[in-house]
Amino acid sequence: MIYRTIIFDFDGTIADTMEEGRRIFNEIGPAYGIRQIDREEMEGFRSYTINQFIEEMKIPKTKIPFFIAKGTLAMRRSIAGLPLIAGVGEVLPALRARVDRFGILTSNAVDNVELFLDSHGIRGLFDFVSSTSKLTGKSRHLNATRKQYGLKTEEMLYVGDEVRDLQAAKKAGIPCAGVTWGFNTRERLAAEHPDHLLDNPAEFLALAGH
């Protein structure tokens, strides 16, 4: 299958934000009565879904929108200085040349993503950056993108590092690829039966025509 449009998740897929995300989580968590997470504990959480993580951390569901808003605002202070996932910066230009459109769909803030892309000189690769404030709201946005560009579902690919990314794509009827260098483990992503499972950014190039 030759994909015409590839849409990426941002955190953990393109941007290496996991450690900074943990730091911000620990910074704002006490105001909500949420305990802190140490670096070693993060590895254990990689087999969790987002809902399992919320339950384990005892995050009040009514407070989640406020928690996310504060977190994305805090991320804005440091986002421009964070690194790309190793290898992604070299692969993206070559991959972009093989498809019609590149996009980003994230639960991070559009302003944060724009700052990051600009700081790494790759904003010009992407045709659009979209955001949803809902942790599980990506399927609707994927469908909206399909309609906007008059695409067939099989011509699109959504790429993400979390179970919820793969589930959103499946709900929208769109092919998906899981990347194993982000939040969820390879085993946890494989359990969702994505169309593709990538262990290295160089493997992106096999997903598009020459």
PDB file of C-alpha atoms in Angstrom:
ATOM      1  CA  MET A   1       0.000   0.000   0.000  1.00  0.00           C
ATOM      2  CA  ILE A   2       1.247   3.448  -0.939  1.00  0.00           C
ATOM      3  CA  TYR A   3       0.134   6.105   1.540  1.00  0.00           C
ATOM      4  CA  ARG A   4      -0.572   9.595   0.197  1.00  0.00           C
ATOM      5  CA  THR A   5      -0.981  11.291   3.573  1.00  0.00           C
ATOM      6  CA  ILE A   6       0.966  10.466   6.722  1.00  0.00           C
ATOM      7  CA  ILE A   7      -0.181  12.002   9.996  1.00  0.00           C
ATOM      8  CA  PHE A   8       2.030  11.810  13.053  1.00  0.00           C
ATOM      9  CA  ASP A   9       1.443  11.980  16.749  1.00  0.00           C
ATOM     10  CA  PHE A  10       3.922  14.418  18.297  1.00  0.00           C
ATOM     11  CA  ASP A  11       5.086  13.563  21.840  1.00  0.00           C
ATOM     12  CA  GLY A  12       7.186  10.407  21.847  1.00  0.00           C
ATOM     13  CA  THR A  13       6.800   9.956  18.095  1.00  0.00           C
ATOM     14  CA  ILE A  14       8.642  12.976  16.680  1.00  0.00           C
ATOM     15  CA  ALA A  15       9.674  14.880  19.812  1.00  0.00           C
ATOM     16  CA  ASP A  16      11.616  13.331  22.690  1.00  0.00           C
ATOM     17  CA  THR A  17       9.457  14.851  25.433  1.00  0.00           C
ATOM     18  CA  MET A  18       9.056  11.945  27.845  1.00  0.00           C
ATOM     19  CA  GLU A  19      11.548  13.035  30.498  1.00  0.00           C
ATOM     20  CA  GLU A  20      10.435  16.666  30.348  1.00  0.00           C
ATOM     21  CA  GLY A  21       6.834  15.481  30.587  1.00  0.00           C
ATOM     22  CA  ARG A  22       7.686  13.532  33.728  1.00  0.00           C
ATOM     23  CA  ARG A  23       9.378  16.585  35.226  1.00  0.00           C
ATOM     24  CA  ILE A  24       6.343  18.778  34.506  1.00  0.00           C
ATOM     25  CA  PHE A  25       3.991  16.094  35.852  1.00  0.00           C
ATOM     26  CA  ASN A  26       5.918  16.129  39.120  1.00  0.00           C
ATOM     27  CA  GLU A  27       5.944  19.921  39.156  1.00  0.00           C
ATOM     28  CA  ILE A  28       2.186  20.423  38.883  1.00  0.00           C
ATOM     29  CA  GLY A  29       0.946  17.162  40.426  1.00  0.00           C
ATOM     30  CA  PRO A  30       1.074  18.203  44.107  1.00  0.00           C
ATOM     31  CA  ALA A  31      -1.556  20.898  43.544  1.00  0.00           C
ATOM     32  CA  TYR A  32      -3.951  18.094  42.585  1.00  0.00           C
ATOM     33  CA  GLY A  33      -2.876  15.706  45.333  1.00  0.00           C
ATOM     34  CA  ILE A  34      -1.032  13.500  42.851  1.00  0.00           C
ATOM     35  CA  ARG A  35       2.158  11.731  43.891  1.00  0.00           C
ATOM     36  CA  GLN A  36       5.388  12.126  41.978  1.00  0.00           C
ATOM     37  CA  ILE A  37       6.950   9.641  39.556  1.00  0.00           C
ATOM     38  CA  ASP A  38      10.637   8.778  39.571  1.00  0.00           C
ATOM     39  CA  ARG A  39      12.610   8.005  36.429  1.00  0.00           C
ATOM     40  CA  GLU A  40      12.879   4.275  37.117  1.00  0.00           C
ATOM     41  CA  GLU A  41       9.124   3.952  37.604  1.00  0.00           C
ATOM     42  CA  MET A  42       8.406   5.272  34.110  1.00  0.00           C
ATOM     43  CA  GLU A  43       9.560   2.041  32.500  1.00  0.00           C
ATOM     44  CA  GLY A  44       6.838   0.110  34.325  1.00  0.00           C
ATOM     45  CA  PHE A  45       4.191   2.515  33.081  1.00  0.00           C
ATOM     46  CA  ARG A  46       5.091   1.802  29.459  1.00  0.00           C
ATOM     47  CA  SER A  47       2.781  -1.213  29.481  1.00  0.00           C
ATOM     48  CA  TYR A  48      -0.184   0.872  30.694  1.00  0.00           C
ATOM     49  CA  THR A  49      -2.954   2.446  28.646  1.00  0.00           C
ATOM     50  CA  ILE A  50      -3.694   6.078  29.421  1.00  0.00           C
ATOM     51  CA  ASN A  51      -6.769   5.065  31.430  1.00  0.00           C
ATOM     52  CA  GLN A  52      -4.758   2.551  33.444  1.00  0.00           C
ATOM     53  CA  PHE A  53      -2.166   5.229  34.147  1.00  0.00           C
ATOM     54  CA  ILE A  54      -4.844   7.683  35.309  1.00  0.00           C
ATOM     55  CA  GLU A  55      -6.319   5.046  37.601  1.00  0.00           C
ATOM     56  CA  GLU A  56      -2.952   3.986  39.015  1.00  0.00           C
ATOM     57  CA  MET A  57      -1.964   7.586  39.732  1.00  0.00           C
ATOM     58  CA  LYS A  58      -5.398   8.358  41.207  1.00  0.00           C
ATOM     59  CA  ILE A  59      -5.840  11.414  38.996  1.00  0.00           C
ATOM     60  CA  PRO A  60      -9.371  12.811  39.497  1.00  0.00           C
ATOM     61  CA  LYS A  61     -11.097  12.595  36.109  1.00  0.00           C
ATOM     62  CA  THR A  62     -12.808  15.937  36.653  1.00  0.00           C
ATOM     63  CA  LYS A  63      -9.390  17.557  36.994  1.00  0.00           C
ATOM     64  CA  ILE A  64      -7.823  16.035  33.864  1.00  0.00           C
ATOM     65  CA  PRO A  65      -8.666  18.960  31.500  1.00  0.00           C
ATOM     66  CA  PHE A  66      -7.114  21.459  33.942  1.00  0.00           C
ATOM     67  CA  PHE A  67      -4.092  19.205  34.477  1.00  0.00           C
ATOM     68  CA  ILE A  68      -3.507  18.911  30.728  1.00  0.00           C
ATOM     69  CA  ALA A  69      -3.919  22.669  30.214  1.00  0.00           C
ATOM     70  CA  LYS A  70      -1.358  23.473  32.917  1.00  0.00           C
ATOM     71  CA  GLY A  71       0.994  20.825  31.595  1.00  0.00           C
ATOM     72  CA  THR A  72       0.939  22.077  28.012  1.00  0.00           C
ATOM     73  CA  LEU A  73       1.464  25.643  29.210  1.00  0.00           C
ATOM     74  CA  ALA A  74       4.446  24.554  31.305  1.00  0.00           C
ATOM     75  CA  MET A  75       5.847  22.638  28.340  1.00  0.00           C
ATOM     76  CA  ARG A  76       5.877  25.835  26.288  1.00  0.00           C
ATOM     77  CA  ARG A  77       8.756  27.171  28.380  1.00  0.00           C
ATOM     78  CA  SER A  78      11.092  24.348  27.370  1.00  0.00           C
ATOM     79  CA  ILE A  79       9.714  22.840  24.163  1.00  0.00           C
ATOM     80  CA  ALA A  80      12.044  24.643  21.748  1.00  0.00           C
ATOM     81  CA  GLY A  81      15.094  23.186  23.474  1.00  0.00           C
ATOM     82  CA  LEU A  82      13.963  19.565  23.508  1.00  0.00           C
ATOM     83  CA  PRO A  83      15.441  17.070  21.036  1.00  0.00           C
ATOM     84  CA  LEU A  84      13.950  15.213  18.128  1.00  0.00           C
ATOM     85  CA  ILE A  85      13.703  11.467  18.501  1.00  0.00           C
ATOM     86  CA  ALA A  86      17.090  10.159  17.339  1.00  0.00           C
ATOM     87  CA  GLY A  87      17.015   9.467  13.616  1.00  0.00           C
ATOM     88  CA  VAL A  88      13.704  11.178  12.903  1.00  0.00           C
ATOM     89  CA  GLY A  89      15.246  14.416  11.676  1.00  0.00           C
ATOM     90  CA  GLU A  90      17.216  12.594   8.981  1.00  0.00           C
ATOM     91  CA  VAL A  91      14.284  10.472   7.785  1.00  0.00           C
ATOM     92  CA  LEU A  92      11.424  12.984   7.662  1.00  0.00           C
ATOM     93  CA  PRO A  93      12.640  15.009   4.635  1.00  0.00           C
ATOM     94  CA  ALA A  94      13.152  11.853   2.556  1.00  0.00           C
ATOM     95  CA  LEU A  95       9.770  10.475   3.581  1.00  0.00           C
ATOM     96  CA  ARG A  96       8.011  13.775   2.869  1.00  0.00           C
ATOM     97  CA  ALA A  97       9.291  13.697  -0.709  1.00  0.00           C
ATOM     98  CA  ARG A  98       7.459  10.407  -1.261  1.00  0.00           C
ATOM     99  CA  VAL A  99       3.964  11.426  -0.133  1.00  0.00           C
ATOM    100  CA  ASP A 100       1.435  14.159  -0.928  1.00  0.00           C
ATOM    101  CA  ARG A 101       0.870  15.449   2.610  1.00  0.00           C
ATOM    102  CA  PHE A 102       2.400  15.439   6.069  1.00  0.00           C
ATOM    103  CA  GLY A 103       0.442  16.362   9.163  1.00  0.00           C
ATOM    104  CA  ILE A 104       0.525  16.225  12.938  1.00  0.00           C
ATOM    105  CA  LEU A 105      -2.382  15.372  15.219  1.00  0.00           C
ATOM    106  CA  THR A 106      -1.556  15.714  18.887  1.00  0.00           C
ATOM    107  CA  SER A 107      -3.028  16.268  22.335  1.00  0.00           C
ATOM    108  CA  ASN A 108      -0.244  18.784  22.927  1.00  0.00           C
ATOM    109  CA  ALA A 109      -0.877  22.449  22.068  1.00  0.00           C
ATOM    110  CA  VAL A 110      -0.451  23.620  18.477  1.00  0.00           C
ATOM    111  CA  ASP A 111       1.710  26.522  19.675  1.00  0.00           C
ATOM    112  CA  ASN A 112       4.060  24.090  21.418  1.00  0.00           C
ATOM    113  CA  VAL A 113       4.391  21.942  18.315  1.00  0.00           C
ATOM    114  CA  GLU A 114       5.003  24.957  16.092  1.00  0.00           C
ATOM    115  CA  LEU A 115       7.746  26.215  18.414  1.00  0.00           C
ATOM    116  CA  PHE A 116       9.421  22.812  18.408  1.00  0.00           C
ATOM    117  CA  LEU A 117       9.246  22.321  14.638  1.00  0.00           C
ATOM    118  CA  ASP A 118      10.556  25.834  14.003  1.00  0.00           C
ATOM    119  CA  SER A 119      13.449  25.317  16.413  1.00  0.00           C
ATOM    120  CA  HIS A 120      14.522  22.222  14.455  1.00  0.00           C
ATOM    121  CA  GLY A 121      13.954  23.793  11.039  1.00  0.00           C
ATOM    122  CA  ILE A 122      11.329  21.275   9.918  1.00  0.00           C
ATOM    123  CA  ARG A 123       8.059  23.221  10.079  1.00  0.00           C
ATOM    124  CA  GLY A 124       8.038  23.468   6.288  1.00  0.00           C
ATOM    125  CA  LEU A 125       7.685  19.696   5.968  1.00  0.00           C
ATOM    126  CA  PHE A 126       4.208  19.701   7.482  1.00  0.00           C
ATOM    127  CA  ASP A 127       1.024  20.825   5.748  1.00  0.00           C
ATOM    128  CA  PHE A 128      -0.974  21.054   8.953  1.00  0.00           C
ATOM    129  CA  VAL A 129      -0.752  20.737  12.733  1.00  0.00           C
ATOM    130  CA  SER A 130      -3.959  19.858  14.575  1.00  0.00           C
ATOM    131  CA  SER A 131      -4.649  19.424  18.271  1.00  0.00           C
ATOM    132  CA  THR A 132      -7.339  17.858  20.406  1.00  0.00           C
ATOM    133  CA  SER A 133      -7.579  18.644  24.096  1.00  0.00           C
ATOM    134  CA  LYS A 134      -9.325  15.328  24.717  1.00  0.00           C
ATOM    135  CA  LEU A 135      -7.059  12.371  25.443  1.00  0.00           C
ATOM    136  CA  THR A 136      -9.290  10.088  23.381  1.00  0.00           C
ATOM    137  CA  GLY A 137     -10.568  12.533  20.744  1.00  0.00           C
ATOM    138  CA  LYS A 138      -8.262  11.808  17.822  1.00  0.00           C
ATOM    139  CA  SER A 139     -10.557   9.599  15.733  1.00  0.00           C
ATOM    140  CA  ARG A 140     -12.924  12.495  14.998  1.00  0.00           C
ATOM    141  CA  HIS A 141     -10.025  14.681  13.884  1.00  0.00           C
ATOM    142  CA  LEU A 142      -8.673  11.955  11.623  1.00  0.00           C
ATOM    143  CA  ASN A 143     -12.063  11.662   9.941  1.00  0.00           C
ATOM    144  CA  ALA A 144     -12.234  15.437   9.534  1.00  0.00           C
ATOM    145  CA  THR A 145      -8.836  15.427   7.818  1.00  0.00           C
ATOM    146  CA  ARG A 146      -9.946  12.656   5.483  1.00  0.00           C
ATOM    147  CA  LYS A 147     -13.004  14.663   4.452  1.00  0.00           C
ATOM    148  CA  GLN A 148     -11.093  17.933   4.137  1.00  0.00           C
ATOM    149  CA  TYR A 149      -8.633  16.521   1.621  1.00  0.00           C
ATOM    150  CA  GLY A 150     -11.032  14.109  -0.082  1.00  0.00           C
ATOM    151  CA  LEU A 151      -8.934  11.091   0.844  1.00  0.00           C
ATOM    152  CA  LYS A 152      -9.711   7.428   0.888  1.00  0.00           C
ATOM    153  CA  THR A 153      -9.072   5.841   4.273  1.00  0.00           C
ATOM    154  CA  GLU A 154      -6.570   3.384   2.818  1.00  0.00           C
ATOM    155  CA  GLU A 155      -4.479   6.299   1.505  1.00  0.00           C
ATOM    156  CA  MET A 156      -3.886   7.640   5.021  1.00  0.00           C
ATOM    157  CA  LEU A 157      -1.582   6.468   7.792  1.00  0.00           C
ATOM    158  CA  TYR A 158      -1.586   7.600  11.407  1.00  0.00           C
ATOM    159  CA  VAL A 159       1.674   7.084  13.303  1.00  0.00           C
ATOM    160  CA  GLY A 160       1.865   7.083  17.091  1.00  0.00           C
ATOM    161  CA  ASP A 161       3.680   5.745  20.129  1.00  0.00           C
ATOM    162  CA  GLU A 162       0.681   4.982  22.340  1.00  0.00           C
ATOM    163  CA  VAL A 163      -2.151   2.476  22.417  1.00  0.00           C
ATOM    164  CA  ARG A 164      -4.678   5.317  22.228  1.00  0.00           C
ATOM    165  CA  ASP A 165      -3.164   6.488  18.927  1.00  0.00           C
ATOM    166  CA  LEU A 166      -3.651   3.073  17.356  1.00  0.00           C
ATOM    167  CA  GLN A 167      -7.151   2.755  18.777  1.00  0.00           C
ATOM    168  CA  ALA A 168      -8.116   6.175  17.400  1.00  0.00           C
ATOM    169  CA  ALA A 169      -6.932   5.247  13.914  1.00  0.00           C
ATOM    170  CA  LYS A 170      -8.792   1.942  14.013  1.00  0.00           C
ATOM    171  CA  LYS A 171     -11.964   3.694  15.165  1.00  0.00           C
ATOM    172  CA  ALA A 172     -11.649   6.031  12.176  1.00  0.00           C
ATOM    173  CA  GLY A 173     -10.986   3.096   9.855  1.00  0.00           C
ATOM    174  CA  ILE A 174      -7.522   4.405   8.983  1.00  0.00           C
ATOM    175  CA  PRO A 175      -4.308   2.328   8.787  1.00  0.00           C
ATOM    176  CA  CYS A 176      -1.915   2.871  11.669  1.00  0.00           C
ATOM    177  CA  ALA A 177       1.727   2.401  12.589  1.00  0.00           C
ATOM    178  CA  GLY A 178       3.069   2.028  16.112  1.00  0.00           C
ATOM    179  CA  VAL A 179       6.570   3.253  16.934  1.00  0.00           C
ATOM    180  CA  THR A 180       8.356   1.468  19.733  1.00  0.00           C
ATOM    181  CA  TRP A 181      10.657   4.309  20.833  1.00  0.00           C
ATOM    182  CA  GLY A 182       7.940   6.280  22.676  1.00  0.00           C
ATOM    183  CA  PHE A 183       5.661   5.731  25.646  1.00  0.00           C
ATOM    184  CA  ASN A 184       4.200   2.250  25.161  1.00  0.00           C
ATOM    185  CA  THR A 185       6.329  -0.879  24.804  1.00  0.00           C
ATOM    186  CA  ARG A 186       6.604  -2.901  21.630  1.00  0.00           C
ATOM    187  CA  GLU A 187       4.640  -5.726  23.220  1.00  0.00           C
ATOM    188  CA  ARG A 188       1.808  -3.450  24.315  1.00  0.00           C
ATOM    189  CA  LEU A 189       1.560  -1.835  20.888  1.00  0.00           C
ATOM    190  CA  ALA A 190       1.681  -5.207  19.123  1.00  0.00           C
ATOM    191  CA  ALA A 191      -1.327  -6.349  21.153  1.00  0.00           C
ATOM    192  CA  GLU A 192      -3.370  -3.707  19.285  1.00  0.00           C
ATOM    193  CA  HIS A 193      -2.435  -5.292  15.924  1.00  0.00           C
ATOM    194  CA  PRO A 194      -1.304  -2.152  14.099  1.00  0.00           C
ATOM    195  CA  ASP A 195      -0.773  -2.336  10.340  1.00  0.00           C
ATOM    196  CA  HIS A 196       2.901  -1.556  10.913  1.00  0.00           C
ATOM    197  CA  LEU A 197       5.200  -1.738  13.922  1.00  0.00           C
ATOM    198  CA  LEU A 198       8.415   0.253  13.636  1.00  0.00           C
ATOM    199  CA  ASP A 199      11.526  -0.159  15.779  1.00  0.00           C
ATOM    200  CA  ASN A 200      13.677   2.451  14.041  1.00  0.00           C
ATOM    201  CA  PRO A 201      12.823   5.716  12.228  1.00  0.00           C
ATOM    202  CA  ALA A 202      14.648   4.461   9.115  1.00  0.00           C
ATOM    203  CA  GLU A 203      11.812   1.947   8.697  1.00  0.00           C
ATOM    204  CA  PHE A 204       9.484   4.837   7.808  1.00  0.00           C
ATOM    205  CA  LEU A 205      10.886   4.843   4.289  1.00  0.00           C
ATOM    206  CA  ALA A 206       9.408   1.436   3.530  1.00  0.00           C
ATOM    207  CA  LEU A 207       5.918   2.873   4.078  1.00  0.00           C
ATOM    208  CA  ALA A 208       5.931   5.186   1.064  1.00  0.00           C
ATOM    209  CA  GLY A 209       6.655   4.892  -2.630  1.00  0.00           C
ATOM    210  CA  HIS A 210       9.980   5.750  -4.195  1.00  0.00           C
TER     211      HIS A 210
END
